[in-house]
mmCIF file of C-alpha atoms and ligand atoms in Angstrom:
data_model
loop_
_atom_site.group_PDB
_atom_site.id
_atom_site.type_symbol
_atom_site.label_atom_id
_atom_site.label_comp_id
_atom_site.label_asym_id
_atom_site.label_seq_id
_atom_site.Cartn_x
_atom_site.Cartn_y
_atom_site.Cartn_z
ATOM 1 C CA UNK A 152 -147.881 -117.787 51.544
ATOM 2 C CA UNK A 153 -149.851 -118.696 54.642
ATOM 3 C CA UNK A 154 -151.068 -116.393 57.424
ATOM 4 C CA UNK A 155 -148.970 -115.844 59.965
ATOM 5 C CA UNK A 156 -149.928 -117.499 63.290
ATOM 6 C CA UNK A 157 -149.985 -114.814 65.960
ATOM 7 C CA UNK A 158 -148.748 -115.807 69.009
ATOM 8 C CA UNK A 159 -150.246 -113.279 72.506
ATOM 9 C CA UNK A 160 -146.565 -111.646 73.620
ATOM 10 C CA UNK A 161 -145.546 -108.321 74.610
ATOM 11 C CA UNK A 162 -145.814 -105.962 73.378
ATOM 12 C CA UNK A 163 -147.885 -106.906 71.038
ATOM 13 C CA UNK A 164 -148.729 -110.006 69.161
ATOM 14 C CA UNK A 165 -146.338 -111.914 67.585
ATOM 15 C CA UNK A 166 -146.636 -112.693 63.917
ATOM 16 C CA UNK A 167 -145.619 -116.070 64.061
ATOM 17 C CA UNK A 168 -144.554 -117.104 60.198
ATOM 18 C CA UNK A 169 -144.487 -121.259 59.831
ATOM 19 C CA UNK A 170 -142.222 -121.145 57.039
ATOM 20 C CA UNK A 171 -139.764 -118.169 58.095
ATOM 21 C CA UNK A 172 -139.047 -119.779 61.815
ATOM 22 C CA UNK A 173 -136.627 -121.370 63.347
ATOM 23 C CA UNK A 174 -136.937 -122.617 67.179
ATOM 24 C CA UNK A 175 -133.484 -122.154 68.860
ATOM 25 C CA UNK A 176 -132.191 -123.351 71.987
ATOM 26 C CA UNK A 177 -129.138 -121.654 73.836
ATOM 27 C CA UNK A 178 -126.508 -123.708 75.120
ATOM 28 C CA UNK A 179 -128.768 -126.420 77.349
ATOM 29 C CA UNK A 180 -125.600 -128.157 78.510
ATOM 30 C CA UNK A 181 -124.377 -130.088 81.545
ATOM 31 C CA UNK A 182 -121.894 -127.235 81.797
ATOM 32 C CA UNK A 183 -124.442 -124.704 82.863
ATOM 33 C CA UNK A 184 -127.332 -127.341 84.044
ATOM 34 C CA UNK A 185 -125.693 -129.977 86.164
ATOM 35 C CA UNK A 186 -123.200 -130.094 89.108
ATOM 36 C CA UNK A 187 -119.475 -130.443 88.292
ATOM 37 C CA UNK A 188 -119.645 -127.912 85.185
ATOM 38 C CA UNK A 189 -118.659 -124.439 84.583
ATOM 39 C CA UNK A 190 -122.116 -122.538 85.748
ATOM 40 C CA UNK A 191 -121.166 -124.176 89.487
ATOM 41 C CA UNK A 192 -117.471 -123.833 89.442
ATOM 42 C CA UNK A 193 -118.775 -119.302 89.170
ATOM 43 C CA UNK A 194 -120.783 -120.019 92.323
ATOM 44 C CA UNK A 195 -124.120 -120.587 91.056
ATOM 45 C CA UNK A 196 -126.802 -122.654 92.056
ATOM 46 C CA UNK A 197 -127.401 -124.395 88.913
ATOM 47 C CA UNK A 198 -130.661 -125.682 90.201
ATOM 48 C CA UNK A 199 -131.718 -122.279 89.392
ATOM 49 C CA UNK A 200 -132.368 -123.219 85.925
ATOM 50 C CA UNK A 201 -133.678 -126.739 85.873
ATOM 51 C CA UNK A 202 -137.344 -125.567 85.896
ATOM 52 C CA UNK A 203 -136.557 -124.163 81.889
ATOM 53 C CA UNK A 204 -136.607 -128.349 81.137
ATOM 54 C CA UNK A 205 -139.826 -129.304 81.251
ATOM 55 C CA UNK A 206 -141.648 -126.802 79.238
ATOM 56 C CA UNK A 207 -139.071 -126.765 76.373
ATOM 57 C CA UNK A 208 -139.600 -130.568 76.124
ATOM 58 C CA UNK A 209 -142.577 -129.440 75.093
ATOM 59 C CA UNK A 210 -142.105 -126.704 72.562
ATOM 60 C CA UNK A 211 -139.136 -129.197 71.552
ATOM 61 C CA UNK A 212 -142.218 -132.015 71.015
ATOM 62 C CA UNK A 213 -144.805 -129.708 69.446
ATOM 63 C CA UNK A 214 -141.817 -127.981 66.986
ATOM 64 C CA UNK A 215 -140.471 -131.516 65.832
ATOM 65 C CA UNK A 216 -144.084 -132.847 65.637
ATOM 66 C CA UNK A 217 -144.941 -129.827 63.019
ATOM 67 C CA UNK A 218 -141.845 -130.752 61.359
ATOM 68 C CA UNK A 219 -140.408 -127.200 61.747
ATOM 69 C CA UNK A 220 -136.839 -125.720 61.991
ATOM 70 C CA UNK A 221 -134.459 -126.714 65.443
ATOM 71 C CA UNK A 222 -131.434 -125.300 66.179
ATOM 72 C CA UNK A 223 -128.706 -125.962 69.380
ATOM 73 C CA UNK A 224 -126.200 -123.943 70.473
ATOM 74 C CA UNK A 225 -123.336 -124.747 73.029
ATOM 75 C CA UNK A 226 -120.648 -122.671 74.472
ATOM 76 C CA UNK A 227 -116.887 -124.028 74.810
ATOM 77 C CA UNK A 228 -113.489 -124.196 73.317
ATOM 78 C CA UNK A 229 -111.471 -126.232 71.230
ATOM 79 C CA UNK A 230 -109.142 -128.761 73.276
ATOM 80 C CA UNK A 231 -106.191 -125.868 73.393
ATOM 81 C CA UNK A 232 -108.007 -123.229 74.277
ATOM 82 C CA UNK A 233 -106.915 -121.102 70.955
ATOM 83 C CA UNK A 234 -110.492 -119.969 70.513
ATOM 84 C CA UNK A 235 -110.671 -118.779 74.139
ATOM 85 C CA UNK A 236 -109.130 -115.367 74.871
ATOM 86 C CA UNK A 237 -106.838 -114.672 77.901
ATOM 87 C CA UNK A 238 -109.382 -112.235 79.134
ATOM 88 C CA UNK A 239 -112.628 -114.948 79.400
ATOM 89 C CA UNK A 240 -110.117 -117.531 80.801
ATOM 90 C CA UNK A 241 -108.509 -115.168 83.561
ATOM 91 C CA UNK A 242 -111.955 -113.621 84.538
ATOM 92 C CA UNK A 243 -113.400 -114.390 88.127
ATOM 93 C CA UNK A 244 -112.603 -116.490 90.427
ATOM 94 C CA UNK A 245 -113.991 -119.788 89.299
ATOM 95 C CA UNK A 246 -113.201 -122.744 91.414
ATOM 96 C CA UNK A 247 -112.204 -124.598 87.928
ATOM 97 C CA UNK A 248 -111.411 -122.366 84.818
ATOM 98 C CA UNK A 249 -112.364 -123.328 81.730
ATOM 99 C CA UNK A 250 -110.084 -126.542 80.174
ATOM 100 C CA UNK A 251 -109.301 -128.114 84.291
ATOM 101 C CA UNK A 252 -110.612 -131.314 84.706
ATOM 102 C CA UNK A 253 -114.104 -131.615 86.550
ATOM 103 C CA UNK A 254 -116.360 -134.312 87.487
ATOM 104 C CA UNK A 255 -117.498 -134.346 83.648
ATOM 105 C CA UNK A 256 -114.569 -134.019 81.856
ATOM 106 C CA UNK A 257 -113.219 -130.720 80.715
ATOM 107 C CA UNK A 258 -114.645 -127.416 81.562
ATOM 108 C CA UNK A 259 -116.299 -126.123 78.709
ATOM 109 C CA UNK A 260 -114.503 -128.153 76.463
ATOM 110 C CA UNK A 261 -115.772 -129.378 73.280
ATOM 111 C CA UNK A 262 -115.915 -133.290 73.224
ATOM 112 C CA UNK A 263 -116.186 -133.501 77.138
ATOM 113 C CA UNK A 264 -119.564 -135.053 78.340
ATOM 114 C CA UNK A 265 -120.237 -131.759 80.304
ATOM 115 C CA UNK A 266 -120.224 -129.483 77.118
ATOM 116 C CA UNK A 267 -123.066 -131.743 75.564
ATOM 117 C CA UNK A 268 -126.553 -130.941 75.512
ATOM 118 C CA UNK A 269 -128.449 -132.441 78.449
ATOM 119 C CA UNK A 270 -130.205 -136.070 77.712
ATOM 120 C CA UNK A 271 -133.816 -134.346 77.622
ATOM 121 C CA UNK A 272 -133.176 -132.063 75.355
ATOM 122 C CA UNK A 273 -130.597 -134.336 73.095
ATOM 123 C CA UNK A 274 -130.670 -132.784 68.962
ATOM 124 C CA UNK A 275 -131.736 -135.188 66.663
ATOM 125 C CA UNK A 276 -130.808 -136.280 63.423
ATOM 126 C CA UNK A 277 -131.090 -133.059 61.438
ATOM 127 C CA UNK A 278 -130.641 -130.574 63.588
ATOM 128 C CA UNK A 279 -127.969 -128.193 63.277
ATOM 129 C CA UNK A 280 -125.540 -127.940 66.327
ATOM 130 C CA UNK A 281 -123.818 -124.725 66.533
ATOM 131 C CA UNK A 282 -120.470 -124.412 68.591
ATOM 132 C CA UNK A 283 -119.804 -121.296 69.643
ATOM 133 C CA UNK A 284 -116.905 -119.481 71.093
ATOM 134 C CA UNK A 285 -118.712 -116.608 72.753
ATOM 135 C CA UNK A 286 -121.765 -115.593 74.647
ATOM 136 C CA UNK A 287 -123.417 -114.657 71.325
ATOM 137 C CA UNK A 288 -124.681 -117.280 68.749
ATOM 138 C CA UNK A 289 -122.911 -115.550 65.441
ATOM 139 C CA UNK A 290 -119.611 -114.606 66.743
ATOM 140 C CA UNK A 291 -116.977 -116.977 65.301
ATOM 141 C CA UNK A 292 -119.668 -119.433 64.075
ATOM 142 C CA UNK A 293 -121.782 -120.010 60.613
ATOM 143 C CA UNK A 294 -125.277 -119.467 62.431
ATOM 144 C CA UNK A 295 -125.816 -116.203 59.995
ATOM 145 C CA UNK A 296 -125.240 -118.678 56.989
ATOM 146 C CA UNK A 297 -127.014 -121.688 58.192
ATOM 147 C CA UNK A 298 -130.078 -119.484 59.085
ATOM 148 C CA UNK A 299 -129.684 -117.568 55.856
ATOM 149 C CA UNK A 300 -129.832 -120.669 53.938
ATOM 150 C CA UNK A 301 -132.802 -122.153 55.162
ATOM 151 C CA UNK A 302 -134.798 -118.688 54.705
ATOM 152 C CA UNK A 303 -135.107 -117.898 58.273
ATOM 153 C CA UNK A 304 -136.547 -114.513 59.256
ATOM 154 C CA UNK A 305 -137.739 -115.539 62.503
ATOM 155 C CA UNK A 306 -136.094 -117.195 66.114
ATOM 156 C CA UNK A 307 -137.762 -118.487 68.683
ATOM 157 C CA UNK A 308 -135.469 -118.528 70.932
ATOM 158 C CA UNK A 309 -135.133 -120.416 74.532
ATOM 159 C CA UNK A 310 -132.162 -121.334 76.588
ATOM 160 C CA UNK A 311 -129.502 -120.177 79.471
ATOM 161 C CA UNK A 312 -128.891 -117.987 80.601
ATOM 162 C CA UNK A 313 -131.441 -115.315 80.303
ATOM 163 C CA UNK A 314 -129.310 -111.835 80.723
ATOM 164 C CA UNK A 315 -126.028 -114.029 79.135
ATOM 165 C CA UNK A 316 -126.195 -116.034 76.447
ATOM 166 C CA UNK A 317 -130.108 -115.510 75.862
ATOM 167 C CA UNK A 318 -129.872 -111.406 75.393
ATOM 168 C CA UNK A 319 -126.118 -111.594 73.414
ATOM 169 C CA UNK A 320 -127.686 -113.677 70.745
ATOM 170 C CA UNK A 321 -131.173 -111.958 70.910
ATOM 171 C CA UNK A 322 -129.526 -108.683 70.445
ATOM 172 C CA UNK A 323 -127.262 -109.664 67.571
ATOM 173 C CA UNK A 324 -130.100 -111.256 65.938
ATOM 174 C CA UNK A 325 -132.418 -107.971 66.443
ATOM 175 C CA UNK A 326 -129.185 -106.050 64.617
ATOM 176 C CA UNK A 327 -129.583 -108.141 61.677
ATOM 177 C CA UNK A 328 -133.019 -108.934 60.843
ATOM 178 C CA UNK A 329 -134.331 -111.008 62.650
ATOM 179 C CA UNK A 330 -138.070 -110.680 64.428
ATOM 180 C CA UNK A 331 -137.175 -112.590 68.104
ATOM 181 C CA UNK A 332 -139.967 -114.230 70.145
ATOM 182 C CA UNK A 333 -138.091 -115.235 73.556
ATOM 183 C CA UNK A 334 -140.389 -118.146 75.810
ATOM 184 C CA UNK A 335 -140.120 -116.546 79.569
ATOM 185 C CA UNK A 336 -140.607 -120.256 80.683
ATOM 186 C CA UNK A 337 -138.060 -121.741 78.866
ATOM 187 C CA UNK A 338 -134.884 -119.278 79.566
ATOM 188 C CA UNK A 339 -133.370 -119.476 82.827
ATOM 189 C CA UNK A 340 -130.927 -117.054 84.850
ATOM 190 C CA UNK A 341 -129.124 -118.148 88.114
ATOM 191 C CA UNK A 342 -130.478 -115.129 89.476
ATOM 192 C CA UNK A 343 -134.220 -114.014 89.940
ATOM 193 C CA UNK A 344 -133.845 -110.349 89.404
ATOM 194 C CA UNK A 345 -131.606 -111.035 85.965
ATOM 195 C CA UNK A 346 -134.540 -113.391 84.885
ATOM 196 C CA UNK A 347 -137.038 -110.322 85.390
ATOM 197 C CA UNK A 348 -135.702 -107.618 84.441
ATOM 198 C CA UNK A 349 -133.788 -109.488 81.538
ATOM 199 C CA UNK A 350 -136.937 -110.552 80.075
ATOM 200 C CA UNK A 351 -139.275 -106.938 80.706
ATOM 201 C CA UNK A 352 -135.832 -105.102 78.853
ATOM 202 C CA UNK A 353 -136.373 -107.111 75.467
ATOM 203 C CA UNK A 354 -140.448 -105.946 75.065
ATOM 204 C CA UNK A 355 -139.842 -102.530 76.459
ATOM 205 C CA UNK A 356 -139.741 -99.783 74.455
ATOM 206 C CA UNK A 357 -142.293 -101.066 71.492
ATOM 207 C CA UNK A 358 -140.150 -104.367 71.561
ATOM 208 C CA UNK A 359 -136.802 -102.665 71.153
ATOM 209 C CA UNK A 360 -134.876 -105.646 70.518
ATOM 210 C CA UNK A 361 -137.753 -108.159 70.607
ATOM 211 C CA UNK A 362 -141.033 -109.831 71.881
ATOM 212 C CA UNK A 363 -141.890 -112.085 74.816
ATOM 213 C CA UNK A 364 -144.622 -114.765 75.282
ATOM 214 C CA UNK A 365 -145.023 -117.658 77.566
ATOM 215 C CA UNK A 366 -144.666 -121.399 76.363
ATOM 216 C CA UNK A 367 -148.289 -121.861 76.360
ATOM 217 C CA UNK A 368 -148.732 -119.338 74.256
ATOM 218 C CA UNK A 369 -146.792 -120.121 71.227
ATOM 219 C CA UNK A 370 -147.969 -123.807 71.598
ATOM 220 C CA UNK A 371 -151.399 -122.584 71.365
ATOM 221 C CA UNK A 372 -150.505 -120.463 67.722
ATOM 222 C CA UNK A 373 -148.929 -123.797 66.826
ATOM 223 C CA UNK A 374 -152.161 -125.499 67.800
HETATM 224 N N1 TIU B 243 -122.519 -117.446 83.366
HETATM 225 C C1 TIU B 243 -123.655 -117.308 82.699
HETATM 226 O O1 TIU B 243 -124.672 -116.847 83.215
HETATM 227 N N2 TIU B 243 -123.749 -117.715 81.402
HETATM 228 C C2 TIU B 243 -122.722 -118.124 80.602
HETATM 229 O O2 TIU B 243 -121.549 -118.060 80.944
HETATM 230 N N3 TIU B 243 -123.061 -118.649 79.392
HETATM 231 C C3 TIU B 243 -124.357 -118.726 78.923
HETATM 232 O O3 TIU B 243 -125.223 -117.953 79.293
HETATM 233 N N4 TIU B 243 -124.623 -119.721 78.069
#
């Protein structure tokens, strides 16, 4: 097989395999993104995480363009709530729970306009589109089987939020296999702190449950 492309991360190179990856993105939907959705309605400032778009339109771009592996996640619930347990709907204080009517439809309801992926980073034709009841991408979902099926050893894995969804699925991943590279540019926490120290706990420790490069960094291994 061919060399592995080795990306600069901490805490070490990462042995970037062309055939074995798959680039993932977590749950980049109006929901957590855009006014009206379920990321506001917990007080955030969802502006916080806007600045994740730009650079993984271009990982997006450069990943397509090689023809290599994309997979979307989104968060939400089916339309009566029978996938959502009592304890994630009752939790907080959110202005709207999740399944009251917002501005975009439904909070985190799959079907509603606010649980889609954002128009800039819409999947294409091919690309699988995981739903997902939990904060973790293989929980009550087929990502272990579609990931299985296509050979995948490897995530590269982007999204929001950083210390949420992000570090749920990283960690599950890291328990079953997988080799993680995590773009700091292209995950995004609501707060700053959660964003650093989120990202320095995945490369501690040797890379206990993963590795950590910039954007620029695996598009220049992909270069
Ligand atoms: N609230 C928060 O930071 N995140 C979530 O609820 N879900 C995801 O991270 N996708």
């Amino acid at each position: 097989s061919a060399p592995a492309l080795p990306v600069s991360a901490l805490p070490g190179p990462f042995p970037l395999d062309p055939a074995a990856m798959a680039l993932v993105l977590i749950d980049m939907q109006r929901d957590f993104l855009e006014p009206g959705g379920f990321g506001e309605s917990l007080g955030n400032d969802v502006g916080m995480l806007r600045r994740t778009i730009d650079p993984l339109r271009a990982v997006l771009a450069a990943t397509r363009a090689l023809g290599l592996p994309v997979l979307h996640t989104r968060e939400g619930h089916l339309p009566d709530l029978s996938d959502c347990p009592p304890s994630k709907l009752n939790r907080g204080a959110p202005t709207r729970r999740i399944g009251d009517p917002g501005p975009n439809g439904r909070i985190l309801v799959r079907g509603e306009y606010g649980h889609d992926i954002i128009d800039e980073l819409a999947p294409v034709d091919g690309e699988p589109v995981i739903d997902k009841p939990g904060k973790g991408a293989f929980y009550g979902t087929d990502f272990g089987e579609v990931l299985a099926a296509a050979g995948i050893t490897q995530l590269v894995v982007t999204g929001v939020t950083t210390e949420v969804c992000v570090h749920t699925t990283v960690r599950e991943a890291n328990d079953r296999g997988f080799d993680c590279l995590v773009l700091s540019d292209c995950v995004g926490s609501y707060f700053p702190e959660f964003q650093q120290a989120g990202l320095a706990m995945i490369s501690a420790q040797g890379g206990i449950f993963g590795w950590t490069a910039s954007s620029a960094d695996y598009l220049a291994a992909l270069a």
